[in-house]
CSV table of C-alpha atoms in Angstrom, one decimal:
chain,number,residue,atom,x,y,z
A,10,MET,CA,47.3,42.3,94.1
A,11,GLY,CA,47.6,45.9,92.9
A,12,ALA,CA,51.1,45.2,91.5
A,13,LEU,CA,49.8,42.2,89.6
A,14,ILE,CA,46.9,44.2,88.1
A,15,LEU,CA,49.3,47.0,87.1
A,16,HIS,CA,51.7,44.5,85.5
A,17,VAL,CA,48.8,42.9,83.4
A,18,TRP,CA,47.7,46.4,82.3
A,19,VAL,CA,51.2,47.4,81.2
A,20,MET,CA,51.7,44.2,79.2
A,21,THR,CA,48.3,44.6,77.5
A,22,ALA,CA,49.0,48.2,76.5
A,23,LEU,CA,52.5,47.2,75.2
A,24,SER,CA,51.0,44.4,73.1
A,25,LEU,CA,48.4,46.8,71.6
A,26,LEU,CA,51.1,49.3,70.9
A,27,LEU,CA,53.3,46.8,69.0
A,28,CYS,CA,50.4,45.6,67.0
A,29,GLY,CA,49.6,49.1,65.9
A,30,ALA,CA,53.2,49.8,64.9
A,31,ALA,CA,53.6,46.8,62.7
A,32,PRO,CA,50.2,45.8,61.2
A,33,VAL,CA,51.7,43.5,58.6
A,34,SER,CA,49.5,40.6,57.8
A,35,GLU,CA,50.5,37.3,59.1
A,36,GLY,CA,48.5,35.7,56.3
A,37,PHE,CA,50.5,37.0,53.2
A,38,THR,CA,53.6,38.9,52.1
A,39,VAL,CA,53.9,41.0,48.9
A,40,HIS,CA,56.5,40.1,46.4
A,41,VAL,CA,57.5,42.0,43.2
A,42,THR,CA,60.0,42.0,40.4
A,43,PRO,CA,62.3,44.9,41.6
A,44,THR,CA,63.1,46.4,38.2
A,45,VAL,CA,61.2,46.4,34.9
A,46,SER,CA,62.3,47.9,31.6
A,47,ALA,CA,60.1,48.5,28.6
A,48,PRO,CA,60.1,50.6,25.4
A,49,ARG,CA,58.2,53.8,25.1
A,50,GLY,CA,54.8,53.4,23.4
A,51,HIS,CA,54.5,49.7,24.4
A,52,THR,CA,52.5,47.9,27.2
A,53,THR,CA,54.3,46.4,30.2
A,54,THR,CA,53.3,44.7,33.4
A,55,LEU,CA,54.8,45.4,36.8
A,56,PRO,CA,54.7,42.0,38.6
A,57,CYS,CA,53.3,41.9,42.1
A,58,TRP,CA,51.8,38.9,43.9
A,59,LEU,CA,50.9,37.5,47.3
A,60,ASN,CA,52.7,34.6,49.0
A,61,PRO,CA,51.3,32.2,49.8
A,62,ALA,CA,48.8,32.4,46.9
A,63,GLN,CA,45.3,33.4,48.0
A,64,SER,CA,42.5,35.4,46.5
A,65,ALA,CA,42.9,39.2,46.5
A,66,GLU,CA,39.4,39.9,45.3
A,67,ALA,CA,38.2,41.1,48.7
A,68,LEU,CA,41.4,43.0,49.5
A,69,GLU,CA,42.5,46.6,48.9
A,70,VAL,CA,45.1,46.9,46.2
A,71,ARG,CA,46.7,50.2,45.7
A,72,TRP,CA,49.5,51.2,43.3
A,73,TYR,CA,51.1,54.5,43.9
A,74,HIS,CA,54.3,56.5,43.7
A,75,PRO,CA,56.3,57.1,46.9
A,76,SER,CA,54.9,60.1,48.9
A,77,SER,CA,51.7,60.0,46.8
A,78,PHE,CA,49.6,57.4,48.7
A,79,ASP,CA,46.4,59.5,48.4
A,80,SER,CA,46.9,60.0,44.6
A,81,PRO,CA,47.1,56.4,43.4
A,82,VAL,CA,48.0,55.1,40.0
A,83,LEU,CA,45.4,52.4,40.5
A,84,LEU,CA,43.1,51.8,43.4
A,85,TYR,CA,41.0,48.6,43.9
A,86,ARG,CA,38.8,48.0,46.9
A,87,SER,CA,35.4,46.5,47.8
A,88,ASN,CA,35.6,44.6,44.5
A,89,ASN,CA,35.7,47.8,42.5
A,90,PHE,CA,38.2,50.1,40.8
A,91,GLU,CA,38.0,53.7,42.1
A,92,ASP,CA,39.2,56.6,40.0
A,93,ALA,CA,38.1,59.7,41.9
A,94,SER,CA,41.6,60.3,43.3
A,95,GLN,CA,43.5,58.6,40.5
A,96,VAL,CA,46.4,60.4,38.9
A,97,GLU,CA,44.9,61.9,35.7
A,98,SER,CA,47.6,60.8,33.3
A,99,TYR,CA,47.0,57.1,34.2
A,100,LYS,CA,43.3,57.1,33.6
A,101,GLY,CA,42.4,54.6,30.9
A,102,ARG,CA,45.9,53.2,30.8
A,103,VAL,CA,46.1,51.0,33.8
A,104,SER,CA,44.5,47.7,34.9
A,105,PHE,CA,45.4,44.4,36.5
A,106,GLY,CA,47.8,42.3,34.5
A,107,LEU,CA,49.3,38.8,34.8
A,108,LYS,CA,52.8,38.3,36.0
A,109,ASP,CA,53.3,35.3,33.8
A,110,ALA,CA,51.4,33.0,31.5
A,111,ALA,CA,50.6,30.5,34.3
A,112,SER,CA,49.2,33.1,36.6
A,113,GLY,CA,45.7,32.6,38.0
A,114,GLY,CA,45.1,36.3,38.2
A,115,LEU,CA,43.4,38.1,41.1
A,116,LYS,CA,41.8,34.9,42.4
A,117,MET,CA,45.3,33.5,43.1
A,118,GLY,CA,46.8,36.7,44.5
A,119,ASP,CA,48.3,38.2,41.3
A,120,VAL,CA,47.8,42.0,41.7
A,121,SER,CA,50.3,43.0,38.9
A,122,LEU,CA,49.9,46.4,37.3
A,123,LYS,CA,49.4,46.5,33.5
A,124,LEU,CA,50.4,49.9,32.1
A,125,GLU,CA,49.7,50.7,28.4
A,126,ASN,CA,51.1,53.3,26.0
A,127,LEU,CA,54.2,54.0,28.0
A,128,THR,CA,55.6,57.5,28.1
A,129,ILE,CA,59.0,58.8,29.3
A,130,GLU,CA,57.2,60.4,32.2
A,131,ASP,CA,56.1,56.9,33.4
A,132,THR,CA,59.7,56.2,34.4
A,133,GLU,CA,59.1,56.1,38.2
A,134,VAL,CA,59.1,53.9,41.3
A,135,TYR,CA,55.7,52.2,41.8
A,136,THR,CA,54.7,50.8,45.2
A,137,CYS,CA,52.4,47.8,45.3
A,138,TYR,CA,50.3,48.0,48.5
A,139,VAL,CA,47.9,45.2,49.6
A,140,SER,CA,45.8,45.4,52.8
A,141,SER,CA,43.2,43.3,54.6
A,142,ASP,CA,41.4,43.4,57.9
A,143,GLN,CA,44.3,41.7,59.6
A,144,GLY,CA,47.1,43.9,58.2
A,145,TYR,CA,49.0,45.0,55.1
A,146,ASP,CA,52.3,44.6,53.2
A,147,SER,CA,54.0,46.5,50.3
A,148,ALA,CA,56.9,46.4,47.9
A,149,SER,CA,58.3,48.7,45.2
A,150,VAL,CA,59.0,48.2,41.5
A,151,ASN,CA,61.4,50.5,39.5
A,152,LEU,CA,60.0,51.1,36.0
A,153,ILE,CA,62.5,52.3,33.3
A,154,VAL,CA,60.9,53.4,30.0
A,155,THR,CA,63.4,53.2,27.2
A,156,GLN,CA,63.7,54.8,23.8
A,157,THR,CA,66.2,53.6,21.2
A,158,GLY,CA,67.7,56.5,19.3
A,159,THR,CA,68.9,57.0,15.7
A,160,SER,CA,71.8,55.3,14.1
A,161,PRO,CA,75.0,57.3,14.7
A,162,LEU,CA,76.0,59.9,12.1
A,163,LEU,CA,79.7,60.2,11.5
A,164,SER,CA,81.3,63.3,10.1
A,165,PRO,CA,85.1,63.3,9.5
A,166,VAL,CA,87.2,66.5,9.1
A,167,TRP,CA,90.8,66.5,8.1
A,168,THR,CA,93.2,68.5,10.3
A,169,GLU,CA,96.5,70.2,9.2
A,170,ASP,CA,98.7,67.4,10.7
A,171,ASN,CA,97.2,64.6,8.6
A,172,LYS,CA,94.8,63.6,11.3
A,173,VAL,CA,91.1,63.2,11.1
A,174,ASN,CA,88.6,64.7,13.6
A,175,VAL,CA,85.6,62.3,13.5
A,176,SER,CA,82.4,63.4,15.2
A,177,CYS,CA,79.6,61.1,16.2
A,178,VAL,CA,76.0,62.3,16.7
A,179,SER,CA,72.9,60.2,17.7
A,180,GLU,CA,69.5,61.5,18.8
A,181,GLY,CA,66.3,60.3,20.5
A,182,TRP,CA,67.5,58.1,23.4
A,183,TYR,CA,66.2,57.4,26.9
A,184,PRO,CA,67.6,57.0,29.4
A,185,GLN,CA,71.1,58.4,28.9
A,186,PRO,CA,72.9,56.1,26.5
A,187,SER,CA,76.6,55.1,26.5
A,188,LEU,CA,78.9,56.0,23.6
A,189,ARG,CA,82.1,54.1,22.7
A,190,TRP,CA,84.8,54.7,20.1
A,191,SER,CA,87.0,52.0,18.8
A,192,ASP,CA,89.2,51.2,15.8
A,193,SER,CA,90.3,47.8,14.5
A,194,LYS,CA,92.6,47.3,17.4
A,195,GLN,CA,91.3,48.9,20.6
A,196,VAL,CA,88.8,51.1,22.4
A,197,LEU,CA,89.5,54.8,21.8
A,198,PRO,CA,89.2,57.4,24.5
A,199,SER,CA,86.4,59.8,23.6
A,200,LYS,CA,86.6,63.6,24.1
A,201,ASN,CA,84.0,66.2,24.8
A,202,THR,CA,81.1,63.7,25.0
A,203,LYS,CA,78.0,65.9,25.6
A,204,PHE,CA,74.4,65.1,26.2
A,205,SER,CA,71.3,67.3,25.6
A,206,LYS,CA,67.6,66.9,26.2
A,207,ASP,CA,64.8,68.0,23.8
A,208,SER,CA,61.3,69.2,24.7
A,209,SER,CA,60.0,65.6,24.8
A,210,GLY,CA,62.6,64.5,27.3
A,211,LEU,CA,64.6,62.5,24.8
A,212,LEU,CA,68.4,62.7,24.9
A,213,SER,CA,71.0,63.3,22.2
A,214,VAL,CA,74.7,62.5,22.5
A,215,GLN,CA,77.6,64.0,20.6
A,216,SER,CA,81.3,63.1,20.8
A,217,TRP,CA,84.5,63.3,18.7
A,218,VAL,CA,87.8,61.6,18.4
A,219,VAL,CA,91.1,62.4,16.5
A,220,VAL,CA,92.6,59.5,14.6
A,221,SER,CA,95.1,58.9,11.8
A,222,GLY,CA,93.7,59.0,8.3
A,223,SER,CA,94.3,55.3,7.4
A,224,GLU,CA,92.3,53.9,10.4
A,225,GLN,CA,88.9,52.3,10.5
A,226,VAL,CA,86.8,54.0,13.2
A,227,SER,CA,83.6,52.8,14.9
A,228,CYS,CA,81.2,54.7,17.1
A,229,SER,CA,78.6,52.7,19.0
A,230,VAL,CA,75.7,54.1,21.0
A,231,GLY,CA,73.3,52.1,23.1
A,232,LEU,CA,71.4,51.5,26.4
A,233,SER,CA,72.6,49.1,29.1
A,234,GLY,CA,71.5,45.6,28.3
A,235,ALA,CA,70.0,46.5,24.9
A,236,GLU,CA,71.2,46.3,21.3
A,237,THR,CA,73.8,48.8,20.3
A,238,LYS,CA,73.6,50.9,17.2
A,239,GLU,CA,77.0,51.3,15.5
A,240,ALA,CA,78.5,53.4,12.7
A,241,ARG,CA,81.8,52.5,11.1
A,242,VAL,CA,83.9,54.3,8.6
A,243,ARG,CA,87.3,53.5,7.0
A,244,LEU,CA,89.2,56.6,6.3
A,245,GLY,CA,91.6,56.9,3.3
A,246,GLU,CA,94.8,58.9,3.0
A,247,PRO,CA,94.6,62.5,2.1
A,248,LYS,CA,94.9,63.2,-1.7
A,249,GLU,CA,98.0,65.3,-1.7
A,250,ALA,CA,100.6,65.6,1.1
A,251,GLY,CA,101.3,69.2,0.2
A,252,SER,CA,97.7,70.5,0.2
A,253,SER,CA,97.0,73.7,2.0
A,254,PRO,CA,94.8,73.8,5.2
A,255,ALA,CA,92.0,75.2,3.1
A,256,GLY,CA,92.3,72.2,0.9
A,257,TRP,CA,92.0,69.8,3.8
A,258,VAL,CA,88.8,71.5,4.9
A,259,ALA,CA,87.3,71.3,1.4
A,260,PHE,CA,88.3,67.7,1.2
A,261,ALA,CA,86.7,67.0,4.5
A,262,LEU,CA,83.4,68.6,3.5
A,263,LEU,CA,83.3,66.7,0.4
A,264,LEU,CA,84.2,63.5,2.2
A,265,ILE,CA,80.9,63.7,4.1
A,266,GLY,CA,79.1,62.9,0.9
A,267,ALA,CA,80.6,59.5,0.8
A,268,LEU,CA,79.3,58.5,4.2
A,269,VAL,CA,76.6,56.5,2.6
A,270,ALA,CA,78.9,53.6,3.2
A,271,LEU,CA,77.6,53.9,6.7
A,272,ALA,CA,74.5,51.9,5.7
A,273,VAL,CA,76.4,48.9,7.2
A,274,LEU,CA,77.7,50.9,10.1
A,275,TYR,CA,75.4,49.7,12.8
A,276,PHE,CA,75.0,46.4,14.5
A,277,LYS,CA,72.8,44.7,12.0
A,278,LYS,CA,73.9,45.3,8.4
A,279,ARG,CA,71.3,46.9,6.2
A,280,GLU,CA,71.0,46.1,2.6
A,281,ILE,CA,70.6,48.7,-0.1
A,282,PHE,CA,67.9,46.6,-1.9
A,283,SER,CA,66.2,43.9,0.1
A,284,GLY,CA,65.8,40.4,-1.2
A,285,LYS,CA,65.7,36.8,-0.4
A,286,LYS,CA,68.7,34.6,0.3
A,287,SER,CA,69.8,32.3,-2.5
A,288,ARG,CA,71.3,28.9,-1.8
A,289,SER,CA,74.7,30.4,-2.3
A,290,GLY,CA,74.1,32.8,0.6
A,291,LYS,CA,73.9,35.9,-1.7
A,292,ASP,CA,70.9,38.2,-1.7
A,293,GLU,CA,68.7,38.0,-4.7
A,294,LEU,CA,65.3,39.5,-5.7
A,295,ASP,CA,62.3,37.8,-7.3
A,296,GLY,CA,61.7,38.6,-10.9
A,297,GLY,CA,65.3,39.8,-11.5
A,298,SER,CA,64.8,43.1,-9.8
A,299,GLY,CA,68.0,45.0,-8.9
A,300,HIS,CA,69.4,45.1,-5.4
A,301,GLY,CA,72.6,46.1,-3.8
A,302,ASP,CA,74.3,45.9,-0.5
A,303,LEU,CA,77.2,47.7,1.1
A,304,GLU,CA,80.1,45.5,2.1
A,305,GLU,CA,81.2,45.8,5.7
A,306,GLY,CA,84.3,48.0,6.1
A,307,GLN,CA,83.7,49.5,2.7
A,308,LYS,CA,86.3,52.2,2.0
A,309,LEU,CA,85.0,55.6,1.3
A,310,LEU,CA,85.2,56.8,-2.3
A,311,PRO,CA,87.9,59.4,-2.9
A,312,ARG,CA,86.6,62.9,-2.5
A,313,GLY,CA,87.7,66.4,-3.5
A,314,GLU,CA,88.3,65.3,-7.0
A,315,ALA,CA,87.0,67.0,-10.1
A,316,MET,CA,84.4,65.5,-12.4
A,317,PRO,CA,86.0,63.1,-14.8
A,318,PRO,CA,86.2,64.8,-18.3
A,319,ASN,CA,85.1,61.8,-20.3
A,320,LEU,CA,81.8,61.0,-18.5
A,321,SER,CA,79.6,62.9,-20.9
A,322,SER,CA,81.5,61.9,-24.1
A,323,ASP,CA,82.0,58.3,-23.3
A,324,HIS,CA,79.0,57.2,-21.2
A,325,TYR,CA,76.1,59.6,-21.9
A,326,VAL,CA,72.7,58.0,-22.3
A,327,ASN,CA,69.5,59.7,-23.2
A,328,VAL,CA,67.1,58.9,-20.4
A,329,THR,CA,63.4,59.4,-21.0
A,330,LEU,CA,60.6,59.5,-18.5
A,331,ASP,CA,58.1,56.6,-18.4
A,332,LYS,CA,54.6,57.0,-19.9
A,333,THR,CA,52.4,56.8,-16.8
A,334,GLU,CA,49.0,58.1,-15.9
A,335,ASN,CA,49.6,60.3,-12.9
A,336,LYS,CA,47.3,63.3,-12.4
A,337,TYR,CA,49.8,64.7,-9.9
A,338,LEU,CA,52.6,65.1,-12.4
A,339,MET,CA,53.0,67.3,-15.5
A,340,VAL,CA,55.2,65.8,-18.2
A,341,LYS,CA,56.3,67.2,-21.6
A,342,ALA,CA,58.3,65.6,-24.4
A,343,ASP,CA,59.3,62.6,-22.2
A,344,HIS,CA,62.0,64.6,-20.4
A,345,LEU,CA,60.4,67.6,-18.7
A,346,VAL,CA,58.5,67.0,-15.4
A,347,ARG,CA,57.1,68.9,-12.4
A,348,ASP,CA,54.2,68.5,-10.0
A,349,ALA,CA,50.7,69.3,-11.1
A,350,PRO,CA,49.2,72.6,-9.8
A,351,VAL,CA,46.5,70.9,-7.6
A,352,SER,CA,44.9,72.5,-4.6
A,353,SER,CA,46.1,69.7,-2.3
A,354,PHE,CA,47.8,66.3,-2.4
A,355,PRO,CA,46.1,63.3,-0.8
A,356,ASP,CA,49.2,62.5,1.2
A,357,GLY,CA,49.9,66.1,2.3
A,358,GLU,CA,52.8,68.4,1.6
A,359,LYS,CA,55.6,66.0,2.4
A,360,VAL,CA,57.3,64.8,-0.8
A,361,THR,CA,56.5,61.1,-1.4
A,362,CYS,CA,56.5,58.6,-4.2
A,363,LEU,CA,53.2,60.1,-5.3
A,364,THR,CA,55.1,62.6,-7.5
A,365,ALA,CA,58.0,60.2,-8.4
A,366,ILE,CA,58.6,58.8,-11.9
A,367,LYS,CA,60.9,56.2,-13.3
A,368,GLY,CA,63.1,56.6,-16.3
A,369,THR,CA,64.2,54.3,-19.1
A,370,PRO,CA,66.3,52.6,-20.2
A,371,GLY,CA,67.1,50.2,-17.3
A,372,PHE,CA,70.7,48.9,-16.7
A,373,THR,CA,72.1,45.5,-15.8
A,374,SER,CA,75.8,46.2,-16.6
A,375,GLY,CA,78.2,48.9,-17.8
A,376,LYS,CA,78.8,52.6,-17.2
A,377,HIS,CA,76.1,55.1,-17.7
A,378,TYR,CA,75.8,58.9,-17.3
A,379,TRP,CA,72.9,61.3,-17.6
A,380,GLU,CA,72.2,64.9,-16.5
A,381,VAL,CA,69.2,66.7,-15.0
A,382,SER,CA,68.8,70.4,-15.4
A,383,LEU,CA,67.3,72.2,-12.4
A,384,ARG,CA,67.4,75.7,-13.7
A,385,ASP,CA,64.5,77.6,-15.2
A,386,ASP,CA,65.0,81.1,-16.5
A,387,THR,CA,61.5,82.2,-15.3
A,388,VAL,CA,61.3,80.8,-11.8
A,389,GLY,CA,65.0,80.2,-11.0
A,390,THR,CA,66.8,77.1,-9.6
A,391,LYS,CA,64.8,74.2,-8.4
A,392,GLU,CA,65.1,73.4,-4.7
A,393,SER,CA,62.8,70.4,-4.2
A,394,TRP,CA,63.9,67.2,-6.0
A,395,TRP,CA,65.0,63.6,-5.8
A,396,VAL,CA,67.5,62.1,-8.3
A,397,GLY,CA,68.9,58.6,-8.3
A,398,ILE,CA,68.1,55.0,-9.3
A,399,THR,CA,65.5,52.4,-8.3
A,400,SER,CA,64.9,48.7,-8.8
A,401,GLU,CA,61.2,49.2,-8.6
A,402,THR,CA,59.1,49.2,-11.8
A,403,ALA,CA,56.0,50.7,-10.2
A,404,PHE,CA,55.3,52.7,-7.1
A,405,SER,CA,52.6,54.9,-5.5
A,406,GLU,CA,52.0,57.3,-2.6
A,407,ASP,CA,52.2,54.4,-0.2
A,408,THR,CA,55.6,53.2,-1.4
A,409,LYS,CA,58.4,54.0,1.1
A,410,PRO,CA,61.5,55.2,-0.8
A,411,THR,CA,64.0,53.3,1.4
A,412,THR,CA,67.1,51.5,0.4
A,413,ALA,CA,65.4,48.3,1.6
A,414,ASN,CA,62.6,48.9,-0.9
A,415,GLY,CA,65.0,49.4,-3.8
A,416,PHE,CA,65.7,53.1,-3.9
A,417,LEU,CA,69.0,55.0,-3.9
A,418,PHE,CA,68.9,58.8,-4.4
A,419,LEU,CA,70.1,62.2,-3.6
A,420,SER,CA,67.5,64.7,-2.4
A,421,SER,CA,67.1,68.4,-1.9
A,422,SER,CA,64.4,70.3,0.1
A,423,PRO,CA,63.8,74.1,0.4
A,424,LYS,CA,63.3,73.5,4.2
A,425,GLU,CA,66.9,72.2,4.4
A,426,SER,CA,68.8,74.8,2.5
A,427,LYS,CA,72.2,74.0,4.1
A,428,HIS,CA,72.5,70.4,3.0
A,429,PHE,CA,71.5,67.6,0.6
A,430,ARG,CA,70.9,64.1,1.9
A,431,PHE,CA,71.1,60.5,0.8
A,432,ASN,CA,68.1,58.3,1.5
A,433,THR,CA,70.2,55.9,3.6
A,434,GLU,CA,70.1,54.8,7.2
A,435,PRO,CA,71.9,56.1,9.0
A,436,MET,CA,71.1,59.4,7.5
A,437,VAL,CA,73.8,61.1,5.6
A,438,LEU,CA,73.9,64.9,5.1
A,439,LEU,CA,76.0,66.7,2.5
A,440,PRO,CA,76.9,70.4,3.0
A,441,VAL,CA,75.5,72.8,0.4
A,442,HIS,CA,77.7,75.7,-0.6
A,443,SER,CA,75.7,76.6,-3.7
A,444,ARG,CA,72.7,74.9,-5.3
A,445,PRO,CA,73.7,73.2,-8.6
A,446,GLU,CA,71.8,74.1,-11.7
A,447,THR,CA,72.6,70.7,-13.3
A,448,ILE,CA,73.1,67.4,-11.6
A,449,GLY,CA,75.1,64.7,-13.3
A,450,VAL,CA,74.4,61.1,-12.4
A,451,TYR,CA,77.1,58.4,-13.0
A,452,LEU,CA,76.3,54.7,-12.6
A,453,ASN,CA,79.1,52.2,-12.8
A,454,TYR,CA,77.0,49.1,-12.5
A,455,ASP,CA,79.8,46.5,-12.6
A,456,ASP,CA,82.0,48.4,-10.0
A,457,GLY,CA,79.0,49.2,-7.8
A,458,GLU,CA,79.4,53.0,-7.9
A,459,LEU,CA,76.7,55.7,-7.9
A,460,SER,CA,78.0,59.3,-8.0
A,461,PHE,CA,76.4,62.7,-8.2
A,462,TYR,CA,78.1,65.7,-9.7
A,463,ASP,CA,77.6,69.5,-9.9
A,464,VAL,CA,78.0,69.9,-13.6
A,465,GLY,CA,78.4,73.6,-13.5
A,466,ASN,CA,81.3,73.4,-11.0
A,467,LYS,CA,82.5,70.1,-12.4
A,468,SER,CA,82.8,68.8,-8.8
A,469,LEU,CA,81.7,65.7,-7.0
A,470,ILE,CA,78.7,66.1,-4.7
A,471,GLY,CA,78.6,62.6,-3.2
A,472,SER,CA,79.3,59.0,-4.0
A,473,LEU,CA,78.3,55.6,-2.7
A,474,LYS,CA,79.4,52.1,-3.1
A,475,ALA,CA,76.9,49.2,-3.6
A,476,HIS,CA,76.6,45.8,-5.2
A,477,PHE,CA,73.9,45.5,-7.8
A,478,THR,CA,72.2,42.5,-9.3
A,479,GLY,CA,69.2,42.7,-11.7
A,480,GLU,CA,67.9,45.8,-13.5
A,481,VAL,CA,68.0,49.3,-12.1
A,482,PHE,CA,66.4,52.4,-13.6
A,483,PRO,CA,66.9,56.2,-13.4
A,484,PHE,CA,64.6,57.7,-10.8
A,485,PHE,CA,63.2,61.3,-10.4
A,486,ASN,CA,60.9,63.3,-8.2
A,487,PRO,CA,60.2,67.0,-8.9
A,488,GLY,CA,58.8,67.5,-5.4
A,489,LYS,CA,55.7,69.5,-4.4
A,490,GLY,CA,55.1,73.2,-4.8
A,491,ASP,CA,58.3,73.9,-6.7
A,492,LYS,CA,57.4,75.6,-10.0
A,493,ALA,CA,60.7,74.9,-11.7
A,494,PRO,CA,60.6,71.7,-13.7
A,495,MET,CA,63.2,68.9,-13.9
A,496,ASN,CA,64.7,68.6,-17.4
A,497,VAL,CA,66.4,65.3,-18.2
A,498,LEU,CA,68.8,66.6,-20.7
A,499,GLN,CA,68.9,64.9,-24.2
A,500,ARG,CA,72.1,65.0,-26.3
A,501,ASP,CA,72.4,64.7,-30.1
A,502,LEU,CA,74.8,62.5,-32.0
A,503,ASP,CA,77.6,65.1,-31.5
A,504,GLY,CA,77.3,65.0,-27.7
A,505,GLN,CA,75.7,68.4,-27.4
A,506,CYS,CA,72.6,69.3,-25.4
A,507,GLY,CA,69.6,69.5,-27.6
A,508,ASP,CA,67.4,72.6,-27.5
A,509,ILE,CA,64.8,72.4,-24.8
A,510,PRO,CA,61.5,74.3,-25.2
A,511,ASP,CA,60.8,77.1,-22.7
A,512,SER,CA,57.2,76.1,-22.1
A,513,GLN,CA,56.1,74.4,-18.9
A,514,PRO,CA,55.2,70.7,-19.0
A,515,GLN,CA,51.6,69.7,-19.3
A,516,PRO,CA,49.6,67.2,-17.2
A,517,ASN,CA,50.9,63.7,-17.8
A,518,ASN,CA,47.5,62.2,-18.6
A,519,SER,CA,46.8,64.5,-21.4
A,520,SER,CA,50.3,65.2,-23.0
A,521,GLN,CA,51.7,63.4,-25.9
A,522,PRO,CA,55.4,63.1,-26.8
């Protein structure tokens, strides 16, 4: 009898011990989607649900990171949310979500976590824990917050053995992206691929490859399973086989200016001027406005060459500034312009179209050349300016001066003293060795060429290829806070610059030609 009682007691104790070690509910199991990926700044849902479906309204639902059970991301119990122990960074950003459109929500056992305004720091493992009086179950979701970076910027440099060292840089990625080089035939091995992280946790990647000068080279950067951004450049042959090493370096630096052809370099081609598709499949704009696009595989314009001697004599046009009421500009004699000396601008210190102005005439064909003086004897050489063309006939502080909106220009900023830039995407930087006192602008409408020259040095700053339809106009912006005016130079019948008054321009709304 004693042995029987002892046997019953042992079996009872063992049963209790096993129940305590594995208190998983016999009434449900927790299921999740193991991995979720979502862009930074967006809202996402981490799916978690009970099987079989049953109400979770009276259950405890806890979302937490591993090893942080007592500091939950979200805690729901006794039909209420509790935030006393909630992680501070999640307050106001989390709630229950729906795993799909057909979900019945909490009443049907959907305990998915909705997380708003994602940050890079939200990349974590999240445990979905559900408990009842009978037991509990849990499962984990891996959340990956992503950030797509900038389009790659390519910079080619000629070497002494007629090769080209092409570097590729792209910024603002998360998690770590992959980078791939290729030419028209094969994938190329990359060298010295390096990653760096900024203060916000975003990653930059830089790599380089050496190729022959006649090849087309492509650099693509992207995240696994996501769209890739690509830059592509077709390299020409060097100008002279007998050039010195110094000549190659100079040629390479100048070549960078032609990289605006990279506007088609990434996965989806971008147009210079956006428009609608015609029945023929070509892009057109309403109202006959100009537009252009860069053809895929466009060859870079030749660099390192001097300014053609006949531009001024054969193609010069006297461009005048539009008559427009803009209290933030000072204009004199239809060719001198600078920003007005106001206490502040409504859109801040950043240079925008608030201080931009269009020139006339407009062009629909032919070759045209004009010059802009940036030198003032009193205050020195102007450092803040935009010079180029536009298809827009009117713009304001809210106008975005992008290629898609009909703008193509070269710009300078005193905050970026080491380079100029084109307003293209991907961004193109041009090295600055000395600031030009006069910029020459050459538009070959029919051949789709827009070039910028340093008139003093008679050298090419940068060129780009585009296809234009409709009317395009000269475009100027004197910047903000730069006392030196822009002077659109006028020439007399003999092709000489006319005399320009030394006085500063007056406010546009009160001056007369």
